[in-house]
Amino acid sequence: IKFDFIQISSGKQEVGICYLKRPYYLKCEYNDKNQKELIVNRKKLVIYHKRYKKIYNYPLSKSYFNEILNEKEFEKMINEGIIKKEENTFQVNCFLKGKGEIVFYFNSENFDLKGWDLISLNNNKIIFKIHNSVKNPGIEKNFFNIPQIN
């Protein structure tokens, strides 16, 4: 899946484009001066600042990406969540021990994922909105490789 996103965190809005290939791959390219990228590649989660050639590693196990990227885990989390119907949206509140609460939003007509709200590892509220999703854009696995910094 390829999609545009808006991420709001600590009062700051960031935008960009993401590429998702289940079960283990995600790459989000932010439109910012640092040329930031979030990359999930199997068992690794990194933030890469292209401009400065800096990589920051984060524990994937403490994020929600394991569950979001794995279809079976995602389905299990949604099935165990509390579902509310809003006007054009299904809202699913999920709680995972050791990770906290995440709220997913789905389009009530086609059930496409519209985004989520969560509390991050450093206790920031993050709002992540998905727009303009395209299915099967033909992404190769090497697209998700983590850059090697000397």
PDB file of C-alpha atoms in Angstrom:
ATOM      1  CA  ILE A   1       0.000   0.000   0.000  1.00  0.00           C
ATOM      2  CA  LYS A   2       1.219   3.507  -0.787  1.00  0.00           C
ATOM      3  CA  PHE A   3      -0.409   6.458   0.990  1.00  0.00           C
ATOM      4  CA  ASP A   4       0.004  10.088   1.975  1.00  0.00           C
ATOM      5  CA  PHE A   5       0.012  10.904   5.662  1.00  0.00           C
ATOM      6  CA  ILE A   6      -0.345  13.703   8.153  1.00  0.00           C
ATOM      7  CA  GLN A   7       1.256  13.132  11.560  1.00  0.00           C
ATOM      8  CA  ILE A   8       0.578  15.447  14.480  1.00  0.00           C
ATOM      9  CA  SER A   9       2.843  15.102  17.506  1.00  0.00           C
ATOM     10  CA  SER A  10       3.718  17.598  20.252  1.00  0.00           C
ATOM     11  CA  GLY A  11       1.737  20.270  18.423  1.00  0.00           C
ATOM     12  CA  LYS A  12       3.850  19.829  15.282  1.00  0.00           C
ATOM     13  CA  GLN A  13       2.336  18.685  11.989  1.00  0.00           C
ATOM     14  CA  GLU A  14       4.425  16.628   9.572  1.00  0.00           C
ATOM     15  CA  VAL A  15       3.419  15.289   6.163  1.00  0.00           C
ATOM     16  CA  GLY A  16       4.821  12.760   3.754  1.00  0.00           C
ATOM     17  CA  ILE A  17       4.281   9.489   1.958  1.00  0.00           C
ATOM     18  CA  CYS A  18       4.429   5.901   3.239  1.00  0.00           C
ATOM     19  CA  TYR A  19       4.933   2.540   1.569  1.00  0.00           C
ATOM     20  CA  LEU A  20       3.744  -0.589   3.366  1.00  0.00           C
ATOM     21  CA  LYS A  21       4.447  -4.172   2.343  1.00  0.00           C
ATOM     22  CA  ARG A  22       3.080  -6.730   4.763  1.00  0.00           C
ATOM     23  CA  PRO A  23       4.060  -8.523   6.854  1.00  0.00           C
ATOM     24  CA  TYR A  24       7.298  -6.748   7.830  1.00  0.00           C
ATOM     25  CA  TYR A  25       8.032  -3.607   5.849  1.00  0.00           C
ATOM     26  CA  LEU A  26       7.181   0.081   6.167  1.00  0.00           C
ATOM     27  CA  LYS A  27       8.924   3.188   4.907  1.00  0.00           C
ATOM     28  CA  CYS A  28       7.639   6.704   5.530  1.00  0.00           C
ATOM     29  CA  GLU A  29       9.352   9.636   3.847  1.00  0.00           C
ATOM     30  CA  TYR A  30       8.710  12.962   5.561  1.00  0.00           C
ATOM     31  CA  ASN A  31       8.613  16.232   3.634  1.00  0.00           C
ATOM     32  CA  ASP A  32      10.954  18.118   5.951  1.00  0.00           C
ATOM     33  CA  LYS A  33      14.349  19.813   5.878  1.00  0.00           C
ATOM     34  CA  ASN A  34      16.078  16.792   7.481  1.00  0.00           C
ATOM     35  CA  GLN A  35      14.725  14.410   4.824  1.00  0.00           C
ATOM     36  CA  LYS A  36      13.548  12.150   7.667  1.00  0.00           C
ATOM     37  CA  GLU A  37      12.562   8.558   6.964  1.00  0.00           C
ATOM     38  CA  LEU A  38      10.966   6.030   9.288  1.00  0.00           C
ATOM     39  CA  ILE A  39      11.933   2.513   8.206  1.00  0.00           C
ATOM     40  CA  VAL A  40      10.667  -0.790   9.567  1.00  0.00           C
ATOM     41  CA  ASN A  41      12.524  -3.729   8.042  1.00  0.00           C
ATOM     42  CA  ARG A  42      11.575  -7.066   9.582  1.00  0.00           C
ATOM     43  CA  LYS A  43      12.773  -6.679  13.176  1.00  0.00           C
ATOM     44  CA  LYS A  44      14.318  -3.183  13.030  1.00  0.00           C
ATOM     45  CA  LEU A  45      12.815   0.273  13.474  1.00  0.00           C
ATOM     46  CA  VAL A  46      14.968   3.259  12.572  1.00  0.00           C
ATOM     47  CA  ILE A  47      14.593   6.964  11.970  1.00  0.00           C
ATOM     48  CA  TYR A  48      17.030   8.052   9.280  1.00  0.00           C
ATOM     49  CA  HIS A  49      17.909  11.701   8.690  1.00  0.00           C
ATOM     50  CA  LYS A  50      19.267  11.704   5.128  1.00  0.00           C
ATOM     51  CA  ARG A  51      20.468  15.298   5.342  1.00  0.00           C
ATOM     52  CA  TYR A  52      22.845  14.520   8.222  1.00  0.00           C
ATOM     53  CA  LYS A  53      23.368  10.819   7.427  1.00  0.00           C
ATOM     54  CA  LYS A  54      22.270   9.891  10.967  1.00  0.00           C
ATOM     55  CA  ILE A  55      20.389   6.746  11.986  1.00  0.00           C
ATOM     56  CA  TYR A  56      18.493   6.393  15.257  1.00  0.00           C
ATOM     57  CA  ASN A  57      17.520   2.850  16.299  1.00  0.00           C
ATOM     58  CA  TYR A  58      14.379   2.162  18.330  1.00  0.00           C
ATOM     59  CA  PRO A  59      13.038  -1.071  19.855  1.00  0.00           C
ATOM     60  CA  LEU A  60      10.416  -2.390  17.438  1.00  0.00           C
ATOM     61  CA  SER A  61       8.985  -4.585  20.194  1.00  0.00           C
ATOM     62  CA  LYS A  62       7.839  -1.485  22.129  1.00  0.00           C
ATOM     63  CA  SER A  63       6.029   0.050  19.165  1.00  0.00           C
ATOM     64  CA  TYR A  64       2.728  -0.935  17.555  1.00  0.00           C
ATOM     65  CA  PHE A  65       4.345  -1.669  14.191  1.00  0.00           C
ATOM     66  CA  ASN A  66       4.675  -5.417  14.881  1.00  0.00           C
ATOM     67  CA  GLU A  67       0.906  -5.633  15.257  1.00  0.00           C
ATOM     68  CA  ILE A  68       0.024  -3.187  12.477  1.00  0.00           C
ATOM     69  CA  LEU A  69       2.319  -4.823   9.902  1.00  0.00           C
ATOM     70  CA  ASN A  70       1.386  -8.431  10.709  1.00  0.00           C
ATOM     71  CA  GLU A  71      -2.091  -9.136   9.295  1.00  0.00           C
ATOM     72  CA  LYS A  72      -2.941 -11.858  11.831  1.00  0.00           C
ATOM     73  CA  GLU A  73      -1.803  -9.787  14.821  1.00  0.00           C
ATOM     74  CA  PHE A  74      -3.626  -6.736  13.456  1.00  0.00           C
ATOM     75  CA  GLU A  75      -6.828  -8.736  12.980  1.00  0.00           C
ATOM     76  CA  LYS A  76      -6.526 -10.156  16.500  1.00  0.00           C
ATOM     77  CA  MET A  77      -5.997  -6.702  17.989  1.00  0.00           C
ATOM     78  CA  ILE A  78      -9.011  -5.283  16.104  1.00  0.00           C
ATOM     79  CA  ASN A  79     -11.239  -8.249  17.067  1.00  0.00           C
ATOM     80  CA  GLU A  80     -10.325  -7.794  20.736  1.00  0.00           C
ATOM     81  CA  GLY A  81     -10.854  -4.013  20.612  1.00  0.00           C
ATOM     82  CA  ILE A  82     -13.908  -1.981  21.478  1.00  0.00           C
ATOM     83  CA  ILE A  83     -15.723  -0.898  18.297  1.00  0.00           C
ATOM     84  CA  LYS A  84     -17.727   2.322  18.039  1.00  0.00           C
ATOM     85  CA  LYS A  85     -19.578   3.572  14.960  1.00  0.00           C
ATOM     86  CA  GLU A  86     -19.219   7.269  14.244  1.00  0.00           C
ATOM     87  CA  GLU A  87     -20.716   9.153  11.268  1.00  0.00           C
ATOM     88  CA  ASN A  88     -18.481   7.813   8.430  1.00  0.00           C
ATOM     89  CA  THR A  89     -16.009   5.955  10.595  1.00  0.00           C
ATOM     90  CA  PHE A  90     -15.571   2.860  12.700  1.00  0.00           C
ATOM     91  CA  GLN A  91     -13.400   3.588  15.721  1.00  0.00           C
ATOM     92  CA  VAL A  92     -11.625   0.655  17.378  1.00  0.00           C
ATOM     93  CA  ASN A  93     -10.006   1.174  20.797  1.00  0.00           C
ATOM     94  CA  CYS A  94      -7.293  -1.381  21.507  1.00  0.00           C
ATOM     95  CA  PHE A  95      -5.105  -1.900  24.550  1.00  0.00           C
ATOM     96  CA  LEU A  96      -1.913  -3.945  24.552  1.00  0.00           C
ATOM     97  CA  LYS A  97      -0.135  -4.740  27.786  1.00  0.00           C
ATOM     98  CA  GLY A  98       3.181  -2.898  27.942  1.00  0.00           C
ATOM     99  CA  LYS A  99       2.272  -0.632  25.019  1.00  0.00           C
ATOM    100  CA  GLY A 100      -0.856   1.196  26.100  1.00  0.00           C
ATOM    101  CA  GLU A 101      -3.859   2.257  24.069  1.00  0.00           C
ATOM    102  CA  ILE A 102      -4.185   2.855  20.360  1.00  0.00           C
ATOM    103  CA  VAL A 103      -7.344   3.934  18.555  1.00  0.00           C
ATOM    104  CA  PHE A 104      -7.766   2.938  14.899  1.00  0.00           C
ATOM    105  CA  TYR A 105     -10.106   4.663  12.460  1.00  0.00           C
ATOM    106  CA  PHE A 106     -11.643   2.843   9.490  1.00  0.00           C
ATOM    107  CA  ASN A 107     -13.823   4.104   6.641  1.00  0.00           C
ATOM    108  CA  SER A 108     -17.307   2.729   7.374  1.00  0.00           C
ATOM    109  CA  GLU A 109     -18.061   2.122   3.671  1.00  0.00           C
ATOM    110  CA  ASN A 110     -14.969   0.250   2.430  1.00  0.00           C
ATOM    111  CA  PHE A 111     -13.254  -0.505   5.797  1.00  0.00           C
ATOM    112  CA  ASP A 112      -9.958   1.090   4.661  1.00  0.00           C
ATOM    113  CA  LEU A 113      -7.698   2.182   7.504  1.00  0.00           C
ATOM    114  CA  LYS A 114      -7.911   5.982   7.860  1.00  0.00           C
ATOM    115  CA  GLY A 115      -5.364   6.381  10.665  1.00  0.00           C
ATOM    116  CA  TRP A 116      -4.778   6.056  14.389  1.00  0.00           C
ATOM    117  CA  ASP A 117      -4.143   7.921  17.631  1.00  0.00           C
ATOM    118  CA  LEU A 118      -1.693   6.635  20.230  1.00  0.00           C
ATOM    119  CA  ILE A 119       0.574   7.582  23.066  1.00  0.00           C
ATOM    120  CA  SER A 120       4.202   7.118  21.961  1.00  0.00           C
ATOM    121  CA  LEU A 121       7.072   5.521  23.876  1.00  0.00           C
ATOM    122  CA  ASN A 122       8.022   8.974  25.207  1.00  0.00           C
ATOM    123  CA  ASN A 123       4.406   9.759  26.266  1.00  0.00           C
ATOM    124  CA  ASN A 124       3.584  12.028  23.316  1.00  0.00           C
ATOM    125  CA  LYS A 125       0.157  11.785  21.749  1.00  0.00           C
ATOM    126  CA  ILE A 126       0.520  10.988  18.053  1.00  0.00           C
ATOM    127  CA  ILE A 127      -2.274  11.435  15.533  1.00  0.00           C
ATOM    128  CA  PHE A 128      -1.588   9.684  12.225  1.00  0.00           C
ATOM    129  CA  LYS A 129      -3.999  10.278   9.323  1.00  0.00           C
ATOM    130  CA  ILE A 130      -3.936   8.301   6.068  1.00  0.00           C
ATOM    131  CA  HIS A 131      -5.042   9.771   2.733  1.00  0.00           C
ATOM    132  CA  ASN A 132      -4.929   8.778  -0.949  1.00  0.00           C
ATOM    133  CA  SER A 133      -4.060   5.102  -0.436  1.00  0.00           C
ATOM    134  CA  VAL A 134      -3.132   3.039  -3.490  1.00  0.00           C
ATOM    135  CA  LYS A 135      -3.095  -0.759  -3.307  1.00  0.00           C
ATOM    136  CA  ASN A 136      -0.459  -2.929  -5.002  1.00  0.00           C
ATOM    137  CA  PRO A 137       1.886  -0.188  -6.271  1.00  0.00           C
ATOM    138  CA  GLY A 138       4.642  -2.770  -6.982  1.00  0.00           C
ATOM    139  CA  ILE A 139       7.230  -2.155  -4.250  1.00  0.00           C
ATOM    140  CA  GLU A 140      10.413  -4.253  -4.127  1.00  0.00           C
ATOM    141  CA  LYS A 141      11.773  -5.494  -0.766  1.00  0.00           C
ATOM    142  CA  ASN A 142      15.140  -3.739  -1.252  1.00  0.00           C
ATOM    143  CA  PHE A 143      13.243  -0.419  -1.190  1.00  0.00           C
ATOM    144  CA  PHE A 144      12.949  -0.981   2.589  1.00  0.00           C
ATOM    145  CA  ASN A 145      16.678  -1.554   3.187  1.00  0.00           C
ATOM    146  CA  ILE A 146      18.185   0.426   6.028  1.00  0.00           C
ATOM    147  CA  PRO A 147      21.021   2.660   4.750  1.00  0.00           C
ATOM    148  CA  GLN A 148      24.547   1.746   5.741  1.00  0.00           C
ATOM    149  CA  ILE A 149      26.380   4.676   7.372  1.00  0.00           C
ATOM    150  CA  ASN A 150      30.204   4.597   7.557  1.00  0.00           C
TER     151      ASN A 150
END
